[in-house]
Coordinates of C-alpha atoms in Angstrom, one line a residue:
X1 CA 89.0 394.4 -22.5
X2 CA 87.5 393.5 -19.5
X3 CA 86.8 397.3 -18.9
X4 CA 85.7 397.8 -22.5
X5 CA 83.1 395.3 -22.0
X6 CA 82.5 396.8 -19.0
X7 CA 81.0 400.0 -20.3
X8 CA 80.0 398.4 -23.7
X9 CA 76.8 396.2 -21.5
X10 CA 76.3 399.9 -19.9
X11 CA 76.0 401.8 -23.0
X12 CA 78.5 403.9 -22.3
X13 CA 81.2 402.9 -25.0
X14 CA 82.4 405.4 -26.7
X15 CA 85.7 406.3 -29.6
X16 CA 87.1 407.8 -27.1
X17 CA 87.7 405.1 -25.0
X18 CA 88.5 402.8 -27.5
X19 CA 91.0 405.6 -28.4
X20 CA 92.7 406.0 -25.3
X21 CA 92.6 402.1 -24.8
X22 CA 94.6 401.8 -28.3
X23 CA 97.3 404.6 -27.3
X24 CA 98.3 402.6 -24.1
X25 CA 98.8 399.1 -25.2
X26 CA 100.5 401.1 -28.9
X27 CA 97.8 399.4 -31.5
X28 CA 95.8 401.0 -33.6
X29 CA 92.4 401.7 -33.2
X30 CA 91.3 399.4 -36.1
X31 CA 92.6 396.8 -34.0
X32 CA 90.9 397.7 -30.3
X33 CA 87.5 397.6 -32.3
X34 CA 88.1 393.9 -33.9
X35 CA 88.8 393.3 -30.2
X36 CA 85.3 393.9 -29.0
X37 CA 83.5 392.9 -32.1
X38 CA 85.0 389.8 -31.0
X39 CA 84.2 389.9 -27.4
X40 CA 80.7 390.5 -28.1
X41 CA 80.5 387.7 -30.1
X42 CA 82.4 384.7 -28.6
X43 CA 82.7 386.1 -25.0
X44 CA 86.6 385.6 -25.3
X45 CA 88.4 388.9 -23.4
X46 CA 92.0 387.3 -25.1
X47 CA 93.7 386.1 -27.3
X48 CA 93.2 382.7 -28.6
X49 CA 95.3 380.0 -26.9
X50 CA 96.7 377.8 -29.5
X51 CA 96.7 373.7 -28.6
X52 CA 100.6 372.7 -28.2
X53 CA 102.3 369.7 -27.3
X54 CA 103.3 369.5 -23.7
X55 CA 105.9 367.4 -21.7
X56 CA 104.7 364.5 -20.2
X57 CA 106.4 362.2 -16.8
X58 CA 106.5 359.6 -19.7
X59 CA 108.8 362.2 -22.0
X60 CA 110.7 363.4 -19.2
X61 CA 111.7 360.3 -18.3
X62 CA 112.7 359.3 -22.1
X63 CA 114.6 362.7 -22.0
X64 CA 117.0 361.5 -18.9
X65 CA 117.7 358.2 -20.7
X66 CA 118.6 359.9 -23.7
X67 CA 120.9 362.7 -21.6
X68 CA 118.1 365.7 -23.0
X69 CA 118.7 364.2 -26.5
X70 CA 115.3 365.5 -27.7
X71 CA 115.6 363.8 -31.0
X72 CA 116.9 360.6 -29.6
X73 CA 113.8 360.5 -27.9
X74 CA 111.2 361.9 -31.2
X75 CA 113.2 358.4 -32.7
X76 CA 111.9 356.1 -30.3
X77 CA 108.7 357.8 -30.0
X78 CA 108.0 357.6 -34.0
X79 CA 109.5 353.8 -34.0
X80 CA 107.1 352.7 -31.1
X81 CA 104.1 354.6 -33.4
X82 CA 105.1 353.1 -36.7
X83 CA 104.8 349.8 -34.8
X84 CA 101.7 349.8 -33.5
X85 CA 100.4 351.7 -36.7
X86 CA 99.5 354.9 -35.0
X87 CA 102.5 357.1 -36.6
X88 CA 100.0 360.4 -36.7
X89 CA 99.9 360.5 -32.9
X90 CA 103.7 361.3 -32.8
X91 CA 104.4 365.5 -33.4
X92 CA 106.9 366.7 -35.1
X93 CA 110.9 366.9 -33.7
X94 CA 110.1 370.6 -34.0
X95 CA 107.1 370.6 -31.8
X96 CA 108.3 368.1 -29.8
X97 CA 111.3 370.6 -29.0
X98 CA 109.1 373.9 -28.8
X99 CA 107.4 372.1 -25.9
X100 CA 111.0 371.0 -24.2
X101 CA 112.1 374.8 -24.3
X102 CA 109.2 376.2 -23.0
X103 CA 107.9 373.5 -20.6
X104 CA 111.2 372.8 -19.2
X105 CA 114.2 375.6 -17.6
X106 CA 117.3 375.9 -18.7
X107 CA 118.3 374.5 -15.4
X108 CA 116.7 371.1 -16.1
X109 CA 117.8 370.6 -19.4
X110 CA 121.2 371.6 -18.5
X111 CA 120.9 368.6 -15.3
X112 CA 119.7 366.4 -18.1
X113 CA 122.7 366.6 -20.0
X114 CA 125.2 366.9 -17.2
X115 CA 123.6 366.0 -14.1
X116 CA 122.9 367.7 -11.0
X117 CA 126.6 369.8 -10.9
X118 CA 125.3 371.2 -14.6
X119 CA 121.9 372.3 -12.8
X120 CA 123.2 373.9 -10.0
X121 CA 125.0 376.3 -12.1
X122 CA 121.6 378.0 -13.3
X123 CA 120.2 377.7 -9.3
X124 CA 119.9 381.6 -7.7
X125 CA 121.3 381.4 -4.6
X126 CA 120.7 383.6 -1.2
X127 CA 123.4 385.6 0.4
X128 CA 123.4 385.2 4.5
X129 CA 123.2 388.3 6.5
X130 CA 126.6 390.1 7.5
X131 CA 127.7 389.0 10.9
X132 CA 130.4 389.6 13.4
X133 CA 133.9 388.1 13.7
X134 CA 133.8 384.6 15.4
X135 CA 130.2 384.8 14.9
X136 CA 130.6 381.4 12.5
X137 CA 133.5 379.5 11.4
X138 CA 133.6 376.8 8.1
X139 CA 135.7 374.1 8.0
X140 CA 136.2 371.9 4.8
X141 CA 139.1 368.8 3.4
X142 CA 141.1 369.8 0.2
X143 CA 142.9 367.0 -1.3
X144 CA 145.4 369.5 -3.0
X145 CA 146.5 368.3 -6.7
X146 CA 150.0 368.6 -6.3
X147 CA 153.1 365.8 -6.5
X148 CA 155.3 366.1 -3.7
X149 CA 157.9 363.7 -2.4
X150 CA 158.0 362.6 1.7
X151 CA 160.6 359.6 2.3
X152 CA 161.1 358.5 -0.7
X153 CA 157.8 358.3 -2.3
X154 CA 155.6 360.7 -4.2
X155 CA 152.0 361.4 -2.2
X156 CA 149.6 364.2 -2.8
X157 CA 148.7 365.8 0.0
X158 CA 145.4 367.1 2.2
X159 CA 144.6 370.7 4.1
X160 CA 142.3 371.0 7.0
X161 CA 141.0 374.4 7.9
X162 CA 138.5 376.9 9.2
X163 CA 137.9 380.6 7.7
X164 CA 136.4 383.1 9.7
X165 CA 132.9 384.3 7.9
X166 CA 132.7 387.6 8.6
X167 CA 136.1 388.4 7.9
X168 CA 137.4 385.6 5.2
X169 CA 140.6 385.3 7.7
X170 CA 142.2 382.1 7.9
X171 CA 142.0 381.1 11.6
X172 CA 143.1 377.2 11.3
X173 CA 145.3 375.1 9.0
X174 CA 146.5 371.4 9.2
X175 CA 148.2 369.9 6.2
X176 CA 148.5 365.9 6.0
X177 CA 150.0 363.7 3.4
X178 CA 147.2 361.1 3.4
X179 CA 143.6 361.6 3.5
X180 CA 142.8 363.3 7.1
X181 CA 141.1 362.0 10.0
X182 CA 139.8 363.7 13.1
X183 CA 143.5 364.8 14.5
X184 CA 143.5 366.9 11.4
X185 CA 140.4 368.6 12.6
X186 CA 141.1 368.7 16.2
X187 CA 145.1 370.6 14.8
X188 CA 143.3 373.0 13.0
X189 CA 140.9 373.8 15.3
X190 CA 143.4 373.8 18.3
X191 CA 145.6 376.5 15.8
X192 CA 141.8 378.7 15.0
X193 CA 141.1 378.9 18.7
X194 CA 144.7 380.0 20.1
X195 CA 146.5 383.5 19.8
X196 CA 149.6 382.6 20.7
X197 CA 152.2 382.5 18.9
X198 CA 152.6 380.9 16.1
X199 CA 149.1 380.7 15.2
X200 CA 147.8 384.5 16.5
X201 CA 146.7 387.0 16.3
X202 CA 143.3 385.7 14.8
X203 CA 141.1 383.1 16.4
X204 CA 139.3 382.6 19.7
X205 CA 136.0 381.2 20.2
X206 CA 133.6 380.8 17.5
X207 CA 129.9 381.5 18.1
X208 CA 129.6 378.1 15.8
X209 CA 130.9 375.9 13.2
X210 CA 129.9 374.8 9.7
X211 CA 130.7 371.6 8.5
X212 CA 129.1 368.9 5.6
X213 CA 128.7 365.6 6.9
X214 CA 132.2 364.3 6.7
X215 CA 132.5 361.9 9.5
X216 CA 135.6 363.3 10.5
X217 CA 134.0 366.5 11.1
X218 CA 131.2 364.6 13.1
X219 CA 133.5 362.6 15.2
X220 CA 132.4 362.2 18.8
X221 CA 135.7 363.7 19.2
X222 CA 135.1 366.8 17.5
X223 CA 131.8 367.0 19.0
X224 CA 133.4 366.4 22.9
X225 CA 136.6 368.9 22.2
X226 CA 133.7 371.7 21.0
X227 CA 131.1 370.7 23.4
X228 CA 133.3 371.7 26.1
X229 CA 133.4 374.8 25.2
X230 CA 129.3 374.9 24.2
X231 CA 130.1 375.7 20.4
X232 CA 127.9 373.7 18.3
X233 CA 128.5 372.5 15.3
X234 CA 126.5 372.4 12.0
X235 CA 125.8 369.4 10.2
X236 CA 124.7 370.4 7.0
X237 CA 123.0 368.8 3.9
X238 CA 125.2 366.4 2.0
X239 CA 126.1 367.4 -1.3
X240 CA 125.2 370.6 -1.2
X241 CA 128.5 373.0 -1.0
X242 CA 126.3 375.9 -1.4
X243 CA 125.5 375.8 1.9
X244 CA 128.8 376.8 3.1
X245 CA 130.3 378.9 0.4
X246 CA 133.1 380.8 2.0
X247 CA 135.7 377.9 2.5
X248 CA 134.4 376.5 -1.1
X249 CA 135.7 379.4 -2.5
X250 CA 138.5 379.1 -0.5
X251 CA 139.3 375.6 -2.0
X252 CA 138.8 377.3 -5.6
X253 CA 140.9 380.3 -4.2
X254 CA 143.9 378.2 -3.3
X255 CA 144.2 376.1 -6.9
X256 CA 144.1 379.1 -9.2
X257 CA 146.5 381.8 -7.2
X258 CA 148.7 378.8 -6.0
X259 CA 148.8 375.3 -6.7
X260 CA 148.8 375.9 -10.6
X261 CA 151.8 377.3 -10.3
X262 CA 153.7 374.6 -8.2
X263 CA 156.1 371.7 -9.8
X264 CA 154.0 368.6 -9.8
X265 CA 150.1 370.3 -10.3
X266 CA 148.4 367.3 -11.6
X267 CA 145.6 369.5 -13.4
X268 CA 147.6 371.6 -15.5
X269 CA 146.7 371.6 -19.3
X270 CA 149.0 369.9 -21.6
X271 CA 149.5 369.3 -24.9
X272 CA 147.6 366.4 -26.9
X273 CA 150.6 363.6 -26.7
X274 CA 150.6 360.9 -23.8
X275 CA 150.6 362.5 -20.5
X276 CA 154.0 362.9 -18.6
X277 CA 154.4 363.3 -15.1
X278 CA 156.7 365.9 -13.8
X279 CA 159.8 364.5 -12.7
X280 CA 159.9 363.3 -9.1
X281 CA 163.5 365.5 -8.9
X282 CA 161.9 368.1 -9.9
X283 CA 158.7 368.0 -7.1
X284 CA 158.5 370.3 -3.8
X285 CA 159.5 367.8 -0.5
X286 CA 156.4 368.1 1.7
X287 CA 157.9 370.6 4.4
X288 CA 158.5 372.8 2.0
X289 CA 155.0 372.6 0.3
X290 CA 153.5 372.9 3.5
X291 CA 155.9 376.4 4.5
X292 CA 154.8 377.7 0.7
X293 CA 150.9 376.7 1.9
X294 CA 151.4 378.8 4.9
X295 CA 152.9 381.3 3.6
X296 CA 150.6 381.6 0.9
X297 CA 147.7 381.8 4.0
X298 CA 149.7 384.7 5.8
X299 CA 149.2 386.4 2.0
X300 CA 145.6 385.9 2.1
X301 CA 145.4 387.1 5.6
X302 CA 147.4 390.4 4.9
X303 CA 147.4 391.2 1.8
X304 CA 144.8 389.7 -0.6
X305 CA 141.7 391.8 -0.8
X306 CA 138.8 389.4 -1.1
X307 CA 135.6 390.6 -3.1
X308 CA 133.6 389.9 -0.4
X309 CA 134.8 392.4 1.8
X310 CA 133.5 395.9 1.9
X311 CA 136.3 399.1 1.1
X312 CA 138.9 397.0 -0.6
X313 CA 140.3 395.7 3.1
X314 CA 142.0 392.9 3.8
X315 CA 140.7 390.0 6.0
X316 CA 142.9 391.2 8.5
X317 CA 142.0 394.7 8.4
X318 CA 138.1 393.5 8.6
X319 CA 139.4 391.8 11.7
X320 CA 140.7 394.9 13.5
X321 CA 138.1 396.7 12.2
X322 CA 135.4 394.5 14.0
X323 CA 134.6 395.8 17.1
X324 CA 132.9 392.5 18.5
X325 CA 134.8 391.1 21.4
X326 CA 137.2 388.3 20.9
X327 CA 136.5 385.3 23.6
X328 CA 140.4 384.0 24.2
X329 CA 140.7 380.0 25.9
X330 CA 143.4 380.0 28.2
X331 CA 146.1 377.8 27.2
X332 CA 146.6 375.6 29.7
X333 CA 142.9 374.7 28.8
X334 CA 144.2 374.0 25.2
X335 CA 147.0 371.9 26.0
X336 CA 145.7 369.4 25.8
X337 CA 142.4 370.3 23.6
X338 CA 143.0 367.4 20.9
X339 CA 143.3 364.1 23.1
X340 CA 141.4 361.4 23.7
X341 CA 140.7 359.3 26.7
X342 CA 139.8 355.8 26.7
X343 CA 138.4 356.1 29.9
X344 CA 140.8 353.0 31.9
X345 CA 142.6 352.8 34.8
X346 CA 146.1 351.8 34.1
X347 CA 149.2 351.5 36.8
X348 CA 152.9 352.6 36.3
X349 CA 155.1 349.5 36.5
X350 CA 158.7 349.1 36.1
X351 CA 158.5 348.7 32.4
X352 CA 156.6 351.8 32.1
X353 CA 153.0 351.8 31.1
X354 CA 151.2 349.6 28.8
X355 CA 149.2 350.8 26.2
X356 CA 148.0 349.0 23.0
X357 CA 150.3 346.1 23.9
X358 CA 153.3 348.4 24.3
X359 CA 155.2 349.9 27.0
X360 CA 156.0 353.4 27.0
X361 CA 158.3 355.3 29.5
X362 CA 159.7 358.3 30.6
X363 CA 162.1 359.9 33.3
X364 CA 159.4 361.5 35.8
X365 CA 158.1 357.5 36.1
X366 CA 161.3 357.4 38.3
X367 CA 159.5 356.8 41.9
X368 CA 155.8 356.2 41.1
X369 CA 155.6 352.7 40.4
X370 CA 151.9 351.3 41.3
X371 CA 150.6 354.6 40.7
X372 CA 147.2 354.4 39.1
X373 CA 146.4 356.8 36.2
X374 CA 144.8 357.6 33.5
X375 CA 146.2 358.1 29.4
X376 CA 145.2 360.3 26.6
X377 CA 146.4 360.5 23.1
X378 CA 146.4 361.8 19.8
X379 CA 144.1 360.5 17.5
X380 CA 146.0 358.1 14.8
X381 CA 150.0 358.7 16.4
X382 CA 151.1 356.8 19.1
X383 CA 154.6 357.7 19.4
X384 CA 153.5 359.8 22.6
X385 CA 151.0 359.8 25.0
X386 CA 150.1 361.8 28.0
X387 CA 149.6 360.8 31.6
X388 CA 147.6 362.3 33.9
X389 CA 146.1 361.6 37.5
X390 CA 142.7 359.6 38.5
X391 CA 141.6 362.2 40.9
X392 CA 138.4 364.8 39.6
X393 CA 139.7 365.5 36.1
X394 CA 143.0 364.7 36.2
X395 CA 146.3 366.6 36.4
X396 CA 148.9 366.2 34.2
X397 CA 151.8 363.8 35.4
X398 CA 154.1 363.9 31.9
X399 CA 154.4 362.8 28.8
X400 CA 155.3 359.0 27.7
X401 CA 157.1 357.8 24.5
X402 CA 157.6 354.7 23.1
X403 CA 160.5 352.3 24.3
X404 CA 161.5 350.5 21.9
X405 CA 160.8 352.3 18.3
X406 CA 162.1 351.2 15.2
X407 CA 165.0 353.6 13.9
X408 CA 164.8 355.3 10.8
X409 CA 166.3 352.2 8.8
X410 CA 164.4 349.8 10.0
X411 CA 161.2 351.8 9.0
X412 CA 162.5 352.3 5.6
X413 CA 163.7 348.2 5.5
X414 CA 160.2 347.3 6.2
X415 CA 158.5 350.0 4.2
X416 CA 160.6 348.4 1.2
X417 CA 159.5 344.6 2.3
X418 CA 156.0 346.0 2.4
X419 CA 155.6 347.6 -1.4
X420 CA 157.3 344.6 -2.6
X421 CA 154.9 342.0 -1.0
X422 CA 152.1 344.9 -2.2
X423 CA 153.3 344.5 -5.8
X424 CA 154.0 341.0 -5.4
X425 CA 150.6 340.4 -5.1
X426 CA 149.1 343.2 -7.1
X427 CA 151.0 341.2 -10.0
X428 CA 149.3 337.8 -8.7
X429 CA 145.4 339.3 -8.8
X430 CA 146.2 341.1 -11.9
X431 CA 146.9 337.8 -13.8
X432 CA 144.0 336.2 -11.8
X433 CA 142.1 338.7 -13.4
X434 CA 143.1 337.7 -16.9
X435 CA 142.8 334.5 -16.5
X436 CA 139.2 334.6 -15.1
X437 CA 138.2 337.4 -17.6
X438 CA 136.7 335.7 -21.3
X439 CA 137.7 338.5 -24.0
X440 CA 135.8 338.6 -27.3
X441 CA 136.0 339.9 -30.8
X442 CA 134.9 342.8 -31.8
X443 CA 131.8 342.6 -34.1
X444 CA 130.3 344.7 -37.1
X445 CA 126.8 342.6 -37.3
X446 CA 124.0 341.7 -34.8
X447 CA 125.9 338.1 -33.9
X448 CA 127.5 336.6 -31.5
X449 CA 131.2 337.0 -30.7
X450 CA 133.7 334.8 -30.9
X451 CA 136.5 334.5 -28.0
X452 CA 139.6 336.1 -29.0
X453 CA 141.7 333.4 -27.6
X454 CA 140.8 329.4 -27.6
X455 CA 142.3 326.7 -25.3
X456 CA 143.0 323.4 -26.5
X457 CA 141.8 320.1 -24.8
X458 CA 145.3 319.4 -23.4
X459 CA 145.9 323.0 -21.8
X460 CA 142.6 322.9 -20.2
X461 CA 143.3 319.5 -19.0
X462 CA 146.7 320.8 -17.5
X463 CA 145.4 323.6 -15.5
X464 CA 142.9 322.0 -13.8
X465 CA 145.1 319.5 -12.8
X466 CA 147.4 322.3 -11.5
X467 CA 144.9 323.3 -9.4
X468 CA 144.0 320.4 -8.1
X469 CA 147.3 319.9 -6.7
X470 CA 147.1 323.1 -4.5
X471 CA 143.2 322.4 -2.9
X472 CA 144.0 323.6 0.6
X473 CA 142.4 320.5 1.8
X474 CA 143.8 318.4 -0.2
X475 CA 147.1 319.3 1.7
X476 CA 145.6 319.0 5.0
X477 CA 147.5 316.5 7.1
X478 CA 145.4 315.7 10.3
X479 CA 147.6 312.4 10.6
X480 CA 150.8 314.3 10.6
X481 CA 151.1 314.4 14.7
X482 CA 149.8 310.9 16.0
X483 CA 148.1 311.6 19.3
X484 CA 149.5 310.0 22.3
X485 CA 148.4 306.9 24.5
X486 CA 146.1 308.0 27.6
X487 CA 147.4 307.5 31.5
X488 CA 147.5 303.8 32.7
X489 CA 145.0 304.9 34.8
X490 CA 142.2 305.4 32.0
X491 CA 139.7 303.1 31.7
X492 CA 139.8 301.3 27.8
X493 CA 136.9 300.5 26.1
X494 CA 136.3 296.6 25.3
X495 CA 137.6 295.1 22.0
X496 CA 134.7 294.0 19.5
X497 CA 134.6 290.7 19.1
X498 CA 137.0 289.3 16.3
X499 CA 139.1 292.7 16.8
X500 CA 142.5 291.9 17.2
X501 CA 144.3 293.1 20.4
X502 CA 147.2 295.1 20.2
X503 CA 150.6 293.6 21.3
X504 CA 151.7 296.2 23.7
X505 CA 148.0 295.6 25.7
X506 CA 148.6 294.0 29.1
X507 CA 145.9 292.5 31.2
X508 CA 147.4 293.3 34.3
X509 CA 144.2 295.6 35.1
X510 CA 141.4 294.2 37.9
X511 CA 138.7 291.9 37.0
X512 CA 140.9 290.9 33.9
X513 CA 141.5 286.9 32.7
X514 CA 142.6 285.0 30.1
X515 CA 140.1 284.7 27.1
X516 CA 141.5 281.0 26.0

């Protein structure tokens, strides 16, 4: 139109043009001409804009208290109207949720509804540029949803490890029973970096490594074993898995081709009566969950063709195919890659050494007592610990163990004596808890409820008087032990006059006379 007009003020508008104008936009030419009838007379070059409602911060915030519930929200708009008599000002539900779909994305209603997971799934995300092997490595925590029994007792169990980015091989893996702490990420990384066996033939030296901001990850342990080796170490956003896809969809990976199929999966889909547990005879015992795990990883290194990878390979034909050069640690430099030092001087004695208020011993301590040196451990196991010299940065003396450990029955005995004072006083909170806790009635009106259970005068009377009778400092005895006279040679203080003297007081002291 803007052209039209153009030659129209010129005098140079002719059918034609109008014509031509109609055959490219597919109108008719009725239509073109109504078009610049009307430009000539209001000036306007397009279509009228028609007024709409629009979403306000004061809407949008309505919306996230209602979850997106649009007419939830048209409610309490038209009841806030109505009461202050201005019920015209409020459009209609079906304006009011034209102007949610086309002010707002599918992405934020969806986060409206279900939170920030739910918008995420509408997010476009990058893809990062196609790098070498050992060019970046991920590392992640998996709390694996599967029952298995260790000693006894039914624990679910963690995975540590680091996949290779380029070539989706699995360098590292540590598997815990508990939640992991930083020896779980020093093991795995220990296993990514060395090609021996039985961790080769991937791994070596990353060019970095991603992490989130688990503080395991961010140990200053982590941080030392890496920095010697000047591979730094992400820190990315928290919250934001995104960021470091490739051992997310490892995590996913591993639940649907594996661990849905294992006895004791603790997300598999049942039927609508009461949940049952499997079993705990029919459960995998943890070493051999953790030789299916690895087993399963040897699969995904050989013979699982991820989509990620280009020509159907496998990671480990991605790997061979990679002609960047592997940098290989030597291992006598990763013997001893996941210890700690606490940085004191300690000497051998003839119980050993002492560490943590223990002595541990060994048969090379034989002829070196009074020799100073210096003691690093494992993260979270002190069973063993290695000794090493004071001078430049140490060499390695031997290895220490524990005298005097419990035995396998003993461990058990006090695990046993444990649980029971655990439920013992699980038991003694829980009825705390009820006792403290007022329950009501339920109500069908706008009143008050009633209690649902009503003491009389006499119970209440009893309680308190039972509790009375265990204060704490009610039972304090500071009289129990009656301190002992001072030395003869103490000077007394003077009796108040009118203060009776005690019998056993003698005035055999200087200066001293009768008082008659």
């Amino acid at each position: 139109m803007a052209r039209l007009m153009e030659l129209d003020s010129r005098g140079e508008l002719t059918t034609a043009h109008v014509r031509l104008v109609a055959s490219a936009l597919g109108v008719s030419l009725r239509t073109v001409w109504s078009w610049v009838a009307v430009a000539r007379r209001e000036g306007r070059l397009s279509a009228r804009t028609p007024t709409r409602v629009s979403v306000s911060a004061d809407v949008r915030a309505r919306l996230a208290v209602w979850g997106g519930n649009v007419a939830a929200v048209h409610r309490e708009l038209l009841a806030e109207a109505v009461k202050a008599g201005v019920a015209d000002s409020v459009p209609s539900l079906r304006a009011l949720q034209r102007a949610v779909r086309e002010d707002l994305s599918v992405g934020e209603r969806a986060g409206l509804r279900g939170g920030e997971a739910a918008r995420r799934r509408y997010d476009v995300y990058g893809k990062r540029p196609s790098t070498h092997r050992n060019a970046c490595w991920e590392g992640d925590h998996k709390r694996i949803p599967v029952r298995v029994v260790l000693d006894g007792a039914v624990v679910c169990p963690w995975v540590t490890w680091f996949i290779d980015v380029a070539s989706k091989v699995i360098v590292g893996v540590a598997v815990t029973p508990h939640q992991p702490a930083r020896d779980a990420v020093l093991a795995a990384l220990r296993a990514g970096i060395s090609r021996q066996e039985p961790y080769g033939p991937f791994g070596g030296l990353p060019g970095r490594v991603r992490v989130d901001r688990g503080k395991d990850f961010l140990s200053k342990a982590v941080s030392r074993a890496l920095g010697a080796f000047a591979v730094p170490v992400d820190d990315l956003p928290a919250y934001k898995p995104y960021r470091k896809g490739t051992v997310e969809a490892l995590n996913g990976a591993v639940e649907e081709m594996l661990l849905v199929s294992l006895p004791g999966y603790t997300r598999r889909a049942r039927p609508a009566e009461a949940y049952r547990a499997d079993p705990v005879e029919d459960l995998l015992p943890y070493p051999d969950f953790v030789k299916v795990l690895l087993d399963w990883v040897a699969w995904w290194n050989t013979e699982h063709r991820p989509a990620g990878l280009t020509g159907g390979r496998t990671p480990a034909q991605a790997w061979e195919a990679d002609p960047a050069p592997v940098e290989d640690v030597p291992e006598d430099r990763l013997a001893f890659f996941a210890l700690e030092d606490d940085g004191r001087i300690r000497k051998i004695t003839t119980n050993g050494v002492s560490w943590r208020h223990r002595a541990y011993i060994a048969d090379w301590m034989a002829g070196h007592v009074g020799t100073r040196v210096r003691l690093r451990y494992l993260p979270h196991f002190d069973g063993r610990i290695e000794v090493f010299s004071t001078e430049g940065w140490g060499r390695h003396l031997g290895s220490a163990y524990l005298a005097e450990a419990a035995t396998p029955a003993q461990r058990r005995a006090l695990s046993r004596v444990r649980e029971s004072r655990a439920r013992a006083l699980k038991a003694d909170l829980k009825a705390a808890e009820k006792l403290r806790r007022t329950r009501y009635t339920a109500t069908t009106t706008a009143a008050a409820p009633g209690r649902r259970r009503t003491e009389t005068a006499s119970e209440a009377e009893a309680e308190i008087v039972r509790a009375q009778a265990v204060d704490l400092a009610a039972r304090a005895l500071p009289d129990l032990i009656p301190p002992r006279d001072p030395p003869a040679g103490w000077a007394r203080p003077r009796p108040r006059p009118g203060t009776a003297v005690p019998a056993d007081t003698t005035d055999t002291e200087p200066g001293s006379g009768s008082r008659e």
